[in-house]
Amino acid sequence: MCEKREAEGFLFGVAVGAIIGGVLGLLFAPDEGKKTRTRLKALYDDKKEAMGDLARDISEKVSEAREKAEPKLSEIKEKIEPILRKVEEVSEPVREQVEDYVSDLKDEISGEPSEKQDGDDEGERKQRFFKGIRSHN
């Protein structure tokens, strides 16, 4: 793996060096300045056009990928939404019980009286549900 990275780094350095060398060669060539500028402009125009083509190709590929993915994503979303609703329905009572338990626990720790009134079996039900949690007190 390390050798591969070194090779890639070396090749990248060679490519960058070749480009820089080419540009410097053009700038310091014995041609007159007008010819050199004309060649540099032509080189720039060619590269600019090539980069524009590459950008258009990438944009087209991204659009194609998006068009292919959207139906699948919609299908997945349609399948997942009912499951998420069911999970939310099932978890809501547990979430409420946990919130109540945490509130009672905070009250117990702070020394404030609990909200449980005489004849209210909600506190009893919570204690049964969380009996394993309270046993470490």
N, CA, C and O atoms as a MOPAC input file, in Angstrom:
PM7 MOZYME 1SCF
protein

 N      0.83100 1    -1.19500 1     0.00000 1
 C      0.00000 1     0.00000 1     0.00000 1
 C      0.86700 1     1.24700 1     0.00000 1
 O      0.59900 1     2.20200 1    -0.72800 1
 N      1.91100 1     1.23000 1     0.82400 1
 C      2.79700 1     2.38200 1     0.92400 1
 C      3.53300 1     2.60000 1    -0.39300 1
 O      3.70300 1     3.73600 1    -0.83600 1
 N      3.97600 1     1.48900 1    -1.02600 1
 C      4.66800 1     1.59600 1    -2.30700 1
 C      3.74300 1     2.17800 1    -3.36700 1
 O      4.17900 1     2.96200 1    -4.21000 1
 N      2.45400 1     1.79600 1    -3.32800 1
 C      1.49500 1     2.31100 1    -4.29500 1
 C      1.34000 1     3.81900 1    -4.13300 1
 O      1.30300 1     4.55200 1    -5.12100 1
 N      1.25200 1     4.27800 1    -2.89900 1
 C      1.12700 1     5.72100 1    -2.64500 1
 C      2.37400 1     6.46200 1    -3.11200 1
 O      2.28900 1     7.54300 1    -3.69400 1
 N      3.53400 1     5.86300 1    -2.84600 1
 C      4.77500 1     6.49600 1    -3.28400 1
 C      4.80900 1     6.59600 1    -4.80200 1
 O      5.21800 1     7.61700 1    -5.35400 1
 N      4.37300 1     5.52400 1    -5.47900 1
 C      4.35700 1     5.52800 1    -6.94200 1
 C      3.37900 1     6.57600 1    -7.46600 1
 O      3.68800 1     7.30300 1    -8.41000 1
 N      2.18900 1     6.65000 1    -6.84500 1
 C      1.20400 1     7.65100 1    -7.25900 1
 C      1.74500 1     9.05900 1    -7.04100 1
 O      1.57500 1     9.93200 1    -7.89200 1
 N      2.38900 1     9.27800 1    -5.91600 1
 C      2.97500 1    10.58300 1    -5.62900 1
 C      4.06100 1    10.93900 1    -6.62800 1
 O      4.15600 1    12.07900 1    -7.08200 1
 N      4.88100 1     9.94900 1    -6.96500 1
 C      5.94300 1    10.17900 1    -7.93900 1
 C      5.35800 1    10.54100 1    -9.29900 1
 O      5.80300 1    11.49400 1    -9.93900 1
 N      4.34200 1     9.76400 1    -9.74500 1
 C      3.72600 1    10.03500 1   -11.04400 1
 C      3.04300 1    11.40300 1   -11.05800 1
 O      3.10300 1    12.12000 1   -12.05600 1
 N      2.40200 1    11.75500 1    -9.96300 1
 C      1.77800 1    13.07800 1    -9.86500 1
 C      2.84200 1    14.16600 1    -9.98100 1
 O      2.64800 1    15.15900 1   -10.68200 1
 N      3.95300 1    13.97800 1    -9.29900 1
 C      5.05300 1    14.94500 1    -9.37000 1
 C      5.61300 1    15.07000 1   -10.77500 1
 O      5.92100 1    16.17000 1   -11.23200 1
 N      5.74400 1    13.92500 1   -11.46600 1
 C      6.23500 1    13.95000 1   -12.84400 1
 C      5.26700 1    14.72700 1   -13.73200 1
 O      5.69300 1    15.54100 1   -14.55000 1
 N      3.95000 1    14.47400 1   -13.57100 1
 C      2.95200 1    15.15700 1   -14.40100 1
 C      2.96800 1    16.66200 1   -14.15100 1
 O      2.96200 1    17.45000 1   -15.09600 1
 N      2.98800 1    17.05800 1   -12.89100 1
 C      3.01800 1    18.48700 1   -12.56300 1
 C      4.30500 1    19.11700 1   -13.08100 1
 O      4.29000 1    20.22200 1   -13.62300 1
 N      5.40500 1    18.41400 1   -12.91200 1
 C      6.68700 1    18.92100 1   -13.40900 1
 C      6.68700 1    19.09600 1   -14.91500 1
 O      7.23000 1    20.07200 1   -15.43300 1
 N      6.07400 1    18.14500 1   -15.62500 1
 C      6.01000 1    18.24200 1   -17.08700 1
 C      5.18600 1    19.45100 1   -17.51400 1
 O      5.55900 1    20.16500 1   -18.44400 1
 N      4.07100 1    19.67700 1   -16.83800 1
 C      3.22500 1    20.83000 1   -17.17500 1
 C      3.97300 1    22.13300 1   -16.91100 1
 O      4.00000 1    23.02600 1   -17.75700 1
 N      4.57000 1    22.23100 1   -15.74600 1
 C      5.31400 1    23.45100 1   -15.40500 1
 C      6.48000 1    23.64300 1   -16.36800 1
 O      6.74500 1    24.75500 1   -16.82400 1
 N      7.17400 1    22.54900 1   -16.67100 1
 C      8.29000 1    22.63100 1   -17.61300 1
 C      7.83800 1    23.08900 1   -18.98600 1
 O      8.51500 1    23.89000 1   -19.63100 1
 N      6.69300 1    22.58600 1   -19.43800 1
 C      6.17000 1    22.99700 1   -20.73900 1
 C      5.83900 1    24.47700 1   -20.77700 1
 O      6.16700 1    25.17100 1   -21.73900 1
 N      5.19200 1    24.95400 1   -19.73600 1
 C      4.83500 1    26.37900 1   -19.68000 1
 C      6.09900 1    27.23900 1   -19.62300 1
 O      6.20300 1    28.24200 1   -20.32900 1
 N      7.05200 1    26.84600 1   -18.78700 1
 C      8.29700 1    27.61800 1   -18.69800 1
 C      9.07000 1    27.56700 1   -20.00800 1
 O      9.67500 1    28.55800 1   -20.41500 1
 N      9.05100 1    26.40500 1   -20.67100 1
 C      9.71600 1    26.28300 1   -21.96600 1
 C      9.11600 1    27.23500 1   -22.97900 1
 O      9.83500 1    27.86200 1   -23.75700 1
 N      7.80100 1    27.34400 1   -22.96900 1
 C      7.15100 1    28.28500 1   -23.88600 1
 C      7.51700 1    29.73100 1   -23.55600 1
 O      7.76900 1    30.54300 1   -24.44600 1
 N      7.54100 1    30.03000 1   -22.27300 1
 C      7.82700 1    31.40800 1   -21.87400 1
 C      9.26500 1    31.82800 1   -22.19600 1
 O      9.51900 1    32.97900 1   -22.55300 1
 N     10.19100 1    30.89200 1   -22.06600 1
 C     11.59900 1    31.22900 1   -22.27400 1
 C     12.13000 1    30.77600 1   -23.63200 1
 O     13.33600 1    30.83300 1   -23.87100 1
 N     11.26100 1    30.33600 1   -24.50800 1
 C     11.68300 1    29.90900 1   -25.84700 1
 C     12.19300 1    31.12000 1   -26.62600 1
 O     11.81600 1    32.25800 1   -26.34400 1
 N     13.04400 1    30.86200 1   -27.59900 1
 C     13.62100 1    31.97800 1   -28.35200 1
 C     12.65300 1    32.64600 1   -29.33000 1
 O     13.06300 1    33.53000 1   -30.08200 1
 N     11.38000 1    32.24500 1   -29.33700 1
 C     10.40900 1    32.91800 1   -30.19900 1
 C     10.14900 1    34.31900 1   -29.66800 1
 O     10.44800 1    34.63400 1   -28.51600 1
 N      9.60000 1    35.13300 1   -30.51600 1
 C      9.24200 1    36.46600 1   -30.05400 1
 C      8.01000 1    36.36900 1   -29.15900 1
 O      7.25200 1    35.40300 1   -29.25600 1
 N      7.80600 1    37.33400 1   -28.31200 1
 C      6.75100 1    37.32800 1   -27.30300 1
 C      5.35800 1    37.15700 1   -27.86300 1
 O      4.51500 1    36.50200 1   -27.25000 1
 N      5.10900 1    37.74100 1   -29.02800 1
 C      3.77200 1    37.65300 1   -29.60700 1
 C      3.42700 1    36.20600 1   -29.95600 1
 O      2.30800 1    35.76200 1   -29.69900 1
 N      4.37200 1    35.46700 1   -30.53800 1
 C      4.13100 1    34.05700 1   -30.89100 1
 C      3.92200 1    33.22500 1   -29.62400 1
 O      3.04300 1    32.36500 1   -29.56900 1
 N      4.73900 1    33.49400 1   -28.61800 1
 C      4.62700 1    32.74400 1   -27.36500 1
 C      3.26600 1    32.99400 1   -26.72100 1
 O      2.61400 1    32.05900 1   -26.25600 1
 N      2.84300 1    34.24400 1   -26.69600 1
 C      1.53200 1    34.55700 1   -26.11800 1
 C      0.41200 1    33.90600 1   -26.91600 1
 O     -0.57000 1    33.43700 1   -26.34000 1
 N      0.55400 1    33.87500 1   -28.23400 1
 C     -0.45000 1    33.24000 1   -29.08700 1
 C     -0.53200 1    31.74200 1   -28.78400 1
 O     -1.62300 1    31.18000 1   -28.68300 1
 N      0.64400 1    31.09800 1   -28.63800 1
 C      0.65000 1    29.66000 1   -28.31100 1
 C      0.05700 1    29.41100 1   -26.92300 1
 O     -0.71500 1    28.47200 1   -26.73000 1
 N      0.41900 1    30.24700 1   -25.97400 1
 C     -0.13500 1    30.08900 1   -24.62200 1
 C     -1.64700 1    30.27600 1   -24.62500 1
 O     -2.36600 1    29.53500 1   -23.95500 1
 N     -2.12900 1    31.25300 1   -25.36800 1
 C     -3.57300 1    31.48300 1   -25.44900 1
 C     -4.26200 1    30.28700 1   -26.08600 1
 O     -5.32100 1    29.86500 1   -25.62300 1
 N     -3.66900 1    29.72800 1   -27.15500 1
 C     -4.24900 1    28.55100 1   -27.81100 1
 C     -4.27100 1    27.36500 1   -26.84800 1
 O     -5.25800 1    26.63300 1   -26.77200 1
 N     -3.16700 1    27.18400 1   -26.11100 1
 C     -3.10700 1    26.09900 1   -25.12600 1
 C     -4.17300 1    26.30400 1   -24.05000 1
 O     -4.86200 1    25.35700 1   -23.66700 1
 N     -4.30900 1    27.53000 1   -23.56600 1
 C     -5.31000 1    27.84800 1   -22.55300 1
 C     -6.71800 1    27.57800 1   -23.08300 1
 O     -7.54100 1    26.97800 1   -22.39200 1
 N     -6.99000 1    28.02000 1   -24.30300 1
 C     -8.31900 1    27.81600 1   -24.89300 1
 C     -8.64100 1    26.33300 1   -25.03300 1
 O     -9.76200 1    25.90700 1   -24.75700 1
 N     -7.64200 1    25.54000 1   -25.46600 1
 C     -7.85400 1    24.09300 1   -25.59900 1
 C     -8.18000 1    23.46600 1   -24.24600 1
 O     -9.11600 1    22.67500 1   -24.12400 1
 N     -7.40200 1    23.82800 1   -23.24100 1
 C     -7.61500 1    23.24800 1   -21.90500 1
 C     -8.93600 1    23.72400 1   -21.31500 1
 O     -9.63700 1    22.96400 1   -20.64800 1
 N     -9.26900 1    24.98700 1   -21.56500 1
 C    -10.53000 1    25.52500 1   -21.06400 1
 C    -11.70400 1    24.76600 1   -21.68100 1
 O    -12.65700 1    24.41600 1   -20.98600 1
 N    -11.63000 1    24.51400 1   -22.98400 1
 C    -12.69100 1    23.76900 1   -23.66600 1
 C    -12.77000 1    22.33100 1   -23.14100 1
 O    -13.85800 1    21.79900 1   -22.92100 1
 N    -11.60100 1    21.71200 1   -22.94300 1
 C    -11.57800 1    20.34100 1   -22.42400 1
 C    -12.18300 1    20.28800 1   -21.02600 1
 O    -12.93000 1    19.36200 1   -20.70800 1
 N    -11.86600 1    21.27300 1   -20.18900 1
 C    -12.42700 1    21.29700 1   -18.83300 1
 C    -13.93300 1    21.53600 1   -18.87300 1
 O    -14.67400 1    20.96400 1   -18.07400 1
 N    -14.38800 1    22.37800 1   -19.80200 1
 C    -15.82900 1    22.60500 1   -19.95700 1
 C    -16.54000 1    21.33200 1   -20.37400 1
 O    -17.61600 1    21.01500 1   -19.86700 1
 N    -15.92200 1    20.58800 1   -21.32100 1
 C    -16.49900 1    19.31200 1   -21.74800 1
 C    -16.55700 1    18.33300 1   -20.58200 1
 O    -17.55600 1    17.64000 1   -20.38600 1
 N    -15.48000 1    18.28600 1   -19.81600 1
 C    -15.43900 1    17.38900 1   -18.66200 1
 C    -16.51800 1    17.76500 1   -17.65000 1
 O    -17.19500 1    16.88800 1   -17.11400 1
 N    -16.68300 1    19.04800 1   -17.38700 1
 C    -17.70900 1    19.50100 1   -16.43900 1
 C    -19.10600 1    19.13100 1   -16.93200 1
 O    -19.94900 1    18.70400 1   -16.14300 1
 N    -19.35600 1    19.29200 1   -18.23900 1
 C    -20.66700 1    18.91300 1   -18.79300 1
 C    -20.88900 1    17.40500 1   -18.67200 1
 O    -21.98100 1    16.96000 1   -18.31900 1
 N    -19.84300 1    16.62100 1   -18.96800 1
 C    -19.96600 1    15.16600 1   -18.85700 1
 C    -20.28300 1    14.75100 1   -17.42400 1
 O    -21.14800 1    13.90700 1   -17.18900 1
 N    -19.58200 1    15.34600 1   -16.48200 1
 C    -19.82500 1    15.02200 1   -15.07200 1
 C    -21.24100 1    15.41500 1   -14.68000 1
 O    -21.92600 1    14.66300 1   -13.98800 1
 N    -21.67800 1    16.57900 1   -15.11400 1
 C    -23.03000 1    17.04000 1   -14.80200 1
 C    -24.07700 1    16.08500 1   -15.37000 1
 O    -25.06100 1    15.76600 1   -14.70300 1
 N    -23.86000 1    15.63200 1   -16.60400 1
 C    -24.79300 1    14.68500 1   -17.21900 1
 C    -24.82300 1    13.36800 1   -16.45100 1
 O    -25.89300 1    12.80500 1   -16.21700 1
 N    -23.64800 1    12.87700 1   -16.06000 1
 C    -23.57500 1    11.61000 1   -15.32000 1
 C    -24.28700 1    11.73500 1   -13.97400 1
 O    -24.98900 1    10.81600 1   -13.55200 1
 N    -24.10700 1    12.86100 1   -13.30900 1
 C    -24.77400 1    13.07900 1   -12.02200 1
 C    -26.28700 1    13.12400 1   -12.21800 1
 O    -27.03400 1    12.55100 1   -11.42500 1
 N    -26.73800 1    13.80100 1   -13.26900 1
 C    -28.17800 1    13.87000 1   -13.54900 1
 C    -28.74000 1    12.48800 1   -13.84600 1
 O    -29.81600 1    12.13500 1   -13.36200 1
 N    -28.01100 1    11.70100 1   -14.64500 1
 C    -28.45700 1    10.34100 1   -14.95700 1
 C    -28.53800 1     9.49500 1   -13.69000 1
 O    -29.50600 1     8.76300 1   -13.48400 1
 N    -27.52000 1     9.60100 1   -12.84900 1
 C    -27.51600 1     8.83200 1   -11.60400 1
 C    -28.68300 1     9.24400 1   -10.71700 1
 O    -29.32300 1     8.39700 1   -10.09300 1
 N    -28.96000 1    10.54800 1   -10.65900 1
 C    -30.07400 1    11.03700 1    -9.84400 1
 C    -31.39500 1    10.49700 1   -10.37900 1
 O    -32.24700 1    10.05900 1    -9.60600 1
 N    -31.56600 1    10.52600 1   -11.70400 1
 C    -32.80500 1    10.02600 1   -12.30800 1
 C    -33.00100 1     8.54100 1   -12.02400 1
 O    -34.12400 1     8.09200 1   -11.79100 1
 N    -31.90800 1     7.78000 1   -12.04300 1
 C    -32.00500 1     6.34600 1   -11.75700 1
 C    -32.28300 1     6.09700 1   -10.27800 1
 O    -32.99500 1     5.15600 1    -9.92800 1
 N    -31.72400 1     6.93300 1    -9.41700 1
 C    -31.84100 1     6.70700 1    -7.97800 1
 C    -33.17500 1     7.17500 1    -7.40700 1
 O    -33.66300 1     6.58800 1    -6.44200 1
 N    -33.77500 1     8.21400 1    -7.97600 1
 C    -35.00000 1     8.77600 1    -7.40400 1
 C    -36.13400 1     7.76200 1    -7.27000 1
 O    -36.76500 1     7.71800 1    -6.21300 1
 N    -36.42900 1     6.93700 1    -8.29200 1
 C    -37.50600 1     5.95700 1    -8.10300 1
 C    -37.20100 1     4.96300 1    -6.98000 1
 O    -38.08800 1     4.60000 1    -6.20700 1
 N    -35.95600 1     4.53100 1    -6.89800 1
 C    -35.57800 1     3.59200 1    -5.83400 1
 C    -35.69800 1     4.25400 1    -4.46700 1
 O    -36.18900 1     3.64900 1    -3.51500 1
 N    -35.24700 1     5.49700 1    -4.37900 1
 C    -35.33900 1     6.20800 1    -3.10500 1
 C    -36.79000 1     6.42200 1    -2.69600 1
 O    -37.13000 1     6.30400 1    -1.51900 1
 N    -37.64300 1     6.73500 1    -3.66400 1
 C    -39.07100 1     6.90200 1    -3.36500 1
 C    -39.67100 1     5.58700 1    -2.88800 1
 O    -40.46700 1     5.55800 1    -1.94800 1
 N    -39.28200 1     4.50400 1    -3.54400 1
 C    -39.78700 1     3.18100 1    -3.15900 1
 C    -39.34100 1     2.82900 1    -1.73800 1
 O    -40.13300 1     2.33800 1    -0.93500 1
 N    -38.08800 1     3.08200 1    -1.44200 1
 C    -37.56900 1     2.80200 1    -0.10000 1
 C    -38.28900 1     3.66600 1     0.92900 1
 O    -38.65200 1     3.18700 1     2.00400 1
 N    -38.49600 1     4.94700 1     0.59700 1
 C    -39.18500 1     5.85700 1     1.51600 1
 C    -40.60100 1     5.37200 1     1.79200 1
 O    -41.05800 1     5.40100 1     2.93500 1
 N    -41.30700 1     4.92000 1     0.73700 1
 C    -42.67200 1     4.41800 1     0.91100 1
 C    -42.70300 1     3.19200 1     1.81500 1
 O    -43.64100 1     3.01600 1     2.59300 1
 N    -41.68300 1     2.34500 1     1.71600 1
 C    -41.63400 1     1.14200 1     2.55200 1
 C    -41.25700 1     1.47000 1     3.99000 1
 O    -41.73400 1     0.81700 1     4.91800 1
 N    -40.42200 1     2.45500 1     4.18300 1
 C    -39.92600 1     2.76900 1     5.52000 1
 C    -40.91200 1     3.60300 1     6.32800 1
 O    -41.00000 1     3.43300 1     7.54400 1
 N    -41.65900 1     4.50300 1     5.68300 1
 C    -42.55700 1     5.40000 1     6.41700 1
 C    -43.55500 1     4.66400 1     7.31000 1
 O    -43.71000 1     5.05300 1     8.46700 1
 N    -44.24600 1     3.60900 1     6.82800 1
 C    -45.16400 1     2.90800 1     7.73700 1
 C    -44.43700 1     2.25400 1     8.90900 1
 O    -44.96000 1     2.19900 1    10.02200 1
 N    -43.24300 1     1.76400 1     8.65200 1
 C    -42.46800 1     1.14100 1     9.73000 1
 C    -42.11000 1     2.19000 1    10.77400 1
 O    -42.22300 1     1.93900 1    11.97400 1
 N    -41.68100 1     3.35700 1    10.32300 1
 C    -41.33600 1     4.42200 1    11.26200 1
 C    -42.54400 1     4.88400 1    12.06400 1
 O    -42.43400 1     5.15500 1    13.25900 1
 N    -43.70200 1     4.97400 1    11.40300 1
 C    -44.92400 1     5.36000 1    12.13100 1
 C    -45.25600 1     4.31300 1    13.19700 1
 O    -45.62400 1     4.66300 1    14.31800 1
 N    -45.12600 1     3.04200 1    12.85100 1
 C    -45.42400 1     1.97000 1    13.80100 1
 C    -44.45000 1     2.01800 1    14.98000 1
 O    -44.85300 1     1.87000 1    16.13300 1
 N    -43.16600 1     2.22600 1    14.67800 1
 C    -42.17200 1     2.32600 1    15.75000 1
 C    -42.50600 1     3.50100 1    16.66200 1
 O    -42.39100 1     3.39700 1    17.88300 1
 N    -42.91700 1     4.61000 1    16.07400 1
 C    -43.27800 1     5.77900 1    16.86800 1
 C    -44.49300 1     5.48200 1    17.74400 1
 O    -44.52300 1     5.85400 1    18.91600 1
 N    -45.49800 1     4.80900 1    17.17200 1
 C    -46.69400 1     4.45000 1    17.94700 1
 C    -46.33600 1     3.55200 1    19.12100 1
 O    -46.79600 1     3.76400 1    20.24200 1
 N    -45.51700 1     2.55500 1    18.85400 1
 C    -45.16100 1     1.58400 1    19.88700 1
 C    -44.26500 1     2.22100 1    20.94300 1
 O    -44.38300 1     1.91100 1    22.12800 1
 N    -43.37600 1     3.10300 1    20.52000 1
 C    -42.42100 1     3.66800 1    21.47000 1
 C    -42.98900 1     4.83000 1    22.27800 1
 O    -42.42800 1     5.17400 1    23.31900 1
 N    -44.07100 1     5.43700 1    21.83900 1
 C    -44.63200 1     6.60100 1    22.52900 1
 C    -44.98700 1     6.29800 1    23.99000 1
 O    -44.59000 1     7.06000 1    24.87200 1
 N    -45.72100 1     5.21300 1    24.27900 1
 C    -46.03400 1     4.93700 1    25.68900 1
 C    -44.77800 1     4.70700 1    26.53100 1
 O    -44.70400 1     5.14100 1    27.68100 1
 N    -43.80300 1     4.02900 1    25.95600 1
 C    -42.56400 1     3.77900 1    26.69700 1
 C    -41.84000 1     5.09800 1    26.94600 1
 O    -41.32100 1     5.33000 1    28.03800 1
 N    -41.80700 1     5.95600 1    25.93600 1
 C    -41.16100 1     7.25900 1    26.08400 1
 C    -41.84200 1     8.05900 1    27.19400 1
 O    -41.17500 1     8.68200 1    28.01900 1
 N    -43.17200 1     8.03500 1    27.20600 1
 C    -43.90600 1     8.76000 1    28.24500 1
 C    -43.60200 1     8.18800 1    29.62400 1
 O    -43.44000 1     8.93300 1    30.59000 1
 N    -43.52600 1     6.85800 1    29.71100 1
 C    -43.22000 1     6.23300 1    30.99700 1
 C    -41.81600 1     6.61400 1    31.46000 1
 O    -41.59400 1     6.89000 1    32.63900 1
 N    -40.88700 1     6.62400 1    30.53200 1
 C    -39.51900 1     6.99600 1    30.89000 1
 C    -39.48500 1     8.45200 1    31.34800 1
 O    -38.82000 1     8.77300 1    32.33300 1
 N    -40.19100 1     9.33300 1    30.64600 1
 C    -40.23600 1    10.73800 1    31.05500 1
 C    -40.83300 1    10.87500 1    32.45000 1
 O    -40.32300 1    11.63000 1    33.27800 1
 N    -41.91700 1    10.14200 1    32.70700 1
 C    -42.53800 1    10.19100 1    34.03600 1
 C    -41.58000 1     9.67500 1    35.09900 1
 O    -41.45300 1    10.26600 1    36.17100 1
 N    -40.91100 1     8.57700 1    34.79800 1
 C    -39.98100 1     7.99400 1    35.75400 1
 C    -38.84000 1     8.96400 1    36.04600 1
 O    -38.46100 1     9.15300 1    37.20200 1
 N    -38.29700 1     9.57400 1    35.00300 1
 C    -37.20500 1    10.52900 1    35.19000 1
 C    -37.69600 1    11.71600 1    36.00800 1
 O    -36.97700 1    12.20100 1    36.88200 1
 N    -38.89700 1    12.18800 1    35.74200 1
 C    -39.45900 1    13.29500 1    36.50800 1
 C    -39.61100 1    12.90700 1    37.97400 1
 O    -39.24400 1    13.67000 1    38.86700 1
 N    -40.15900 1    11.70300 1    38.21900 1
 C    -40.30700 1    11.22800 1    39.59800 1
 C    -38.94900 1    11.09100 1    40.27200 1
 O    -38.78800 1    11.43300 1    41.44400 1
 N    -37.98700 1    10.59400 1    39.53200 1
 C    -36.64700 1    10.40600 1    40.08000 1
 C    -36.02300 1    11.75500 1    40.42900 1
 O    -35.37100 1    11.89100 1    41.46400 1
 N    -36.22100 1    12.74500 1    39.56900 1
 C    -35.72100 1    14.09300 1    39.86000 1
 C    -36.38600 1    14.64300 1    41.11800 1
 O    -35.72600 1    15.23000 1    41.97600 1
 N    -37.71400 1    14.44300 1    41.21800 1
 C    -38.43000 1    14.91200 1    42.40300 1
 C    -37.91300 1    14.21400 1    43.65000 1
 O    -37.73400 1    14.84200 1    44.69400 1
 N    -37.67400 1    12.92000 1    43.53800 1
 C    -37.19200 1    12.13700 1    44.67200 1
 C    -35.81200 1    12.62300 1    45.10000 1
 O    -35.52800 1    12.73100 1    46.29300 1
 N    -34.96900 1    12.91100 1    44.13600 1
 C    -33.62000 1    13.37700 1    44.44400 1
 C    -33.65600 1    14.77900 1    45.04500 1
 O    -32.91600 1    15.07300 1    45.98300 1
 N    -34.51000 1    15.63600 1    44.50900 1
 C    -34.57800 1    17.01400 1    45.00100 1
 C    -35.38300 1    17.13000 1    46.29100 1
 O    -35.36900 1    18.18100 1    46.93200 1
 N    -36.08200 1    16.07200 1    46.67900 1
 C    -36.85100 1    16.09000 1    47.90800 1
 C    -38.25400 1    16.62300 1    47.74400 1
 O    -38.96800 1    16.76500 1    48.73600 1
 N    -38.68000 1    16.92700 1    46.52200 1
 C    -40.03400 1    17.41500 1    46.28700 1
 C    -41.00000 1    16.23400 1    46.30500 1
 O    -40.62900 1    15.11800 1    45.94100 1
 N    -42.25000 1    16.48200 1    46.73200 1
 C    -43.22300 1    15.38600 1    46.76600 1
 C    -43.58800 1    14.93600 1    45.35100 1
 O    -43.58900 1    15.72600 1    44.40600 1
 N    -43.88900 1    13.67500 1    45.23800 1
 C    -44.28900 1    13.10800 1    43.95600 1
 C    -45.68300 1    13.59200 1    43.59500 1
 O    -46.43600 1    14.03000 1    44.46500 1
 N    -46.02900 1    13.51400 1    42.31200 1
 C    -47.35100 1    13.94000 1    41.85100 1
 C    -48.41600 1    12.88600 1    42.14700 1
 O    -49.60400 1    13.14300 1    41.94800 1
 N    -48.01500 1    11.70900 1    42.61600 1
 C    -48.96800 1    10.62700 1    42.83700 1
 C    -49.92100 1    10.98200 1    43.97800 1
 O    -49.49100 1    11.40000 1    45.05300 1
 N    -51.19300 1    10.81400 1    43.73200 1
 C    -52.22500 1    11.06600 1    44.73200 1
 C    -52.76700 1     9.71900 1    45.21300 1
 O    -52.52600 1     8.68100 1    44.59600 1
 N    -53.51100 1     9.75700 1    46.33900 1
 C    -54.14100 1     8.53500 1    46.83200 1
 C    -55.08900 1     8.00000 1    45.77900 1
 O    -55.81800 1     8.76000 1    45.14100 1
 N    -55.07700 1     6.69100 1    45.60000 1
 C    -55.96500 1     6.05500 1    44.63300 1
 C    -55.40800 1     6.10100 1    43.21800 1
 O    -56.02700 1     5.55900 1    42.30200 1
 N    -54.29400 1     6.71400 1    43.01900 1
 C    -53.67700 1     6.79400 1    41.69000 1
 C    -52.73600 1     5.60600 1    41.53800 1
 O    -51.69600 1     5.53800 1    42.19200 1
 N    -53.11000 1     4.67300 1    40.67300 1
 C    -52.27500 1     3.48200 1    40.52700 1
 C    -51.22500 1     3.66500 1    39.42600 1
 O    -50.48800 1     2.72800 1    39.12100 1
 N    -51.14900 1     4.84500 1    38.83400 1
 C    -50.14100 1     5.11100 1    37.78900 1
 C    -48.73900 1     4.94000 1    38.36200 1
 O    -47.87100 1     4.35200 1    37.71600 1
 N    -48.51200 1     5.45300 1    39.57500 1
 C    -47.20700 1     5.31500 1    40.21300 1
 C    -46.85900 1     3.86200 1    40.45600 1
 O    -45.71000 1     3.45900 1    40.27700 1
 N    -47.84300 1     3.06900 1    40.86300 1
 C    -47.61900 1     1.63600 1    41.07400 1
 C    -47.23000 1     0.96400 1    39.77300 1
 O    -46.31600 1     0.13900 1    39.74500 1
 N    -47.92100 1     1.31300 1    38.68500 1
 C    -47.64100 1     0.70300 1    37.38500 1
 C    -46.22000 1     1.05700 1    36.94200 1
 O    -45.49900 1     0.21200 1    36.41100 1
 N    -45.82600 1     2.31000 1    37.16500 1
 C    -44.47800 1     2.73100 1    36.79400 1
 C    -43.44400 1     1.96600 1    37.60800 1
 O    -42.40500 1     1.55900 1    37.08900 1
 N    -43.74100 1     1.77600 1    38.88600 1
 C    -42.78300 1     1.06200 1    39.71500 1
 C    -42.63200 1    -0.37700 1    39.24000 1
 O    -41.52300 1    -0.91100 1    39.23800 1
 N    -43.72900 1    -1.01300 1    38.83900 1
 C    -43.62700 1    -2.38700 1    38.34000 1
 C    -42.84300 1    -2.41900 1    37.03400 1
 O    -42.02000 1    -3.31000 1    36.82400 1
 N    -43.09000 1    -1.46400 1    36.16700 1
 C    -42.42400 1    -1.44000 1    34.86500 1
 C    -40.92400 1    -1.22900 1    35.03200 1
 O    -40.12300 1    -1.82200 1    34.31100 1
 N    -40.54800 1    -0.37700 1    35.99100 1
 C    -39.14800 1    -0.04300 1    36.18000 1
 C    -38.57000 1    -0.69000 1    37.43700 1
 O    -37.60700 1    -0.17500 1    38.00700 1
 N    -39.13900 1    -1.80200 1    37.87200 1
 C    -38.71800 1    -2.35400 1    39.15300 1
 C    -37.24700 1    -2.74600 1    39.14900 1
 O    -36.58500 1    -2.62600 1    40.18000 1
 N    -36.71600 1    -3.21100 1    38.02300 1
 C    -35.30700 1    -3.57500 1    37.96100 1
 C    -34.40000 1    -2.37000 1    38.07900 1
 O    -33.27100 1    -2.48700 1    38.55700 1
 N    -34.86500 1    -1.23600 1    37.65900 1
 C    -34.04500 1    -0.02800 1    37.68700 1
 C    -33.98200 1     0.53400 1    39.09900 1
 O    -32.93400 1     1.02000 1    39.52400 1
 N    -35.09000 1     0.47400 1    39.82900 1
 C    -35.13300 1     1.05300 1    41.17500 1
 C    -34.44000 1     0.17400 1    42.21500 1
 O    -34.16600 1     0.63800 1    43.32200 1
 N    -34.15400 1    -1.07400 1    41.88600 1
 C    -33.64000 1    -1.99600 1    42.89300 1
 C    -32.23700 1    -1.63600 1    43.36300 1
 O    -31.81000 1    -2.13700 1    44.40300 1
 N    -31.50300 1    -0.79300 1    42.64800 1
 C    -30.13800 1    -0.45900 1    43.05500 1
 C    -30.07400 1     0.68400 1    44.05600 1
 O    -28.98000 1     1.03800 1    44.49700 1
 N    -31.19700 1     1.27100 1    44.43000 1
 C    -31.20300 1     2.40400 1    45.37000 1
 C    -30.76200 1     1.99600 1    46.72600 1
 O    -30.71000 1     2.82600 1    47.63400 1

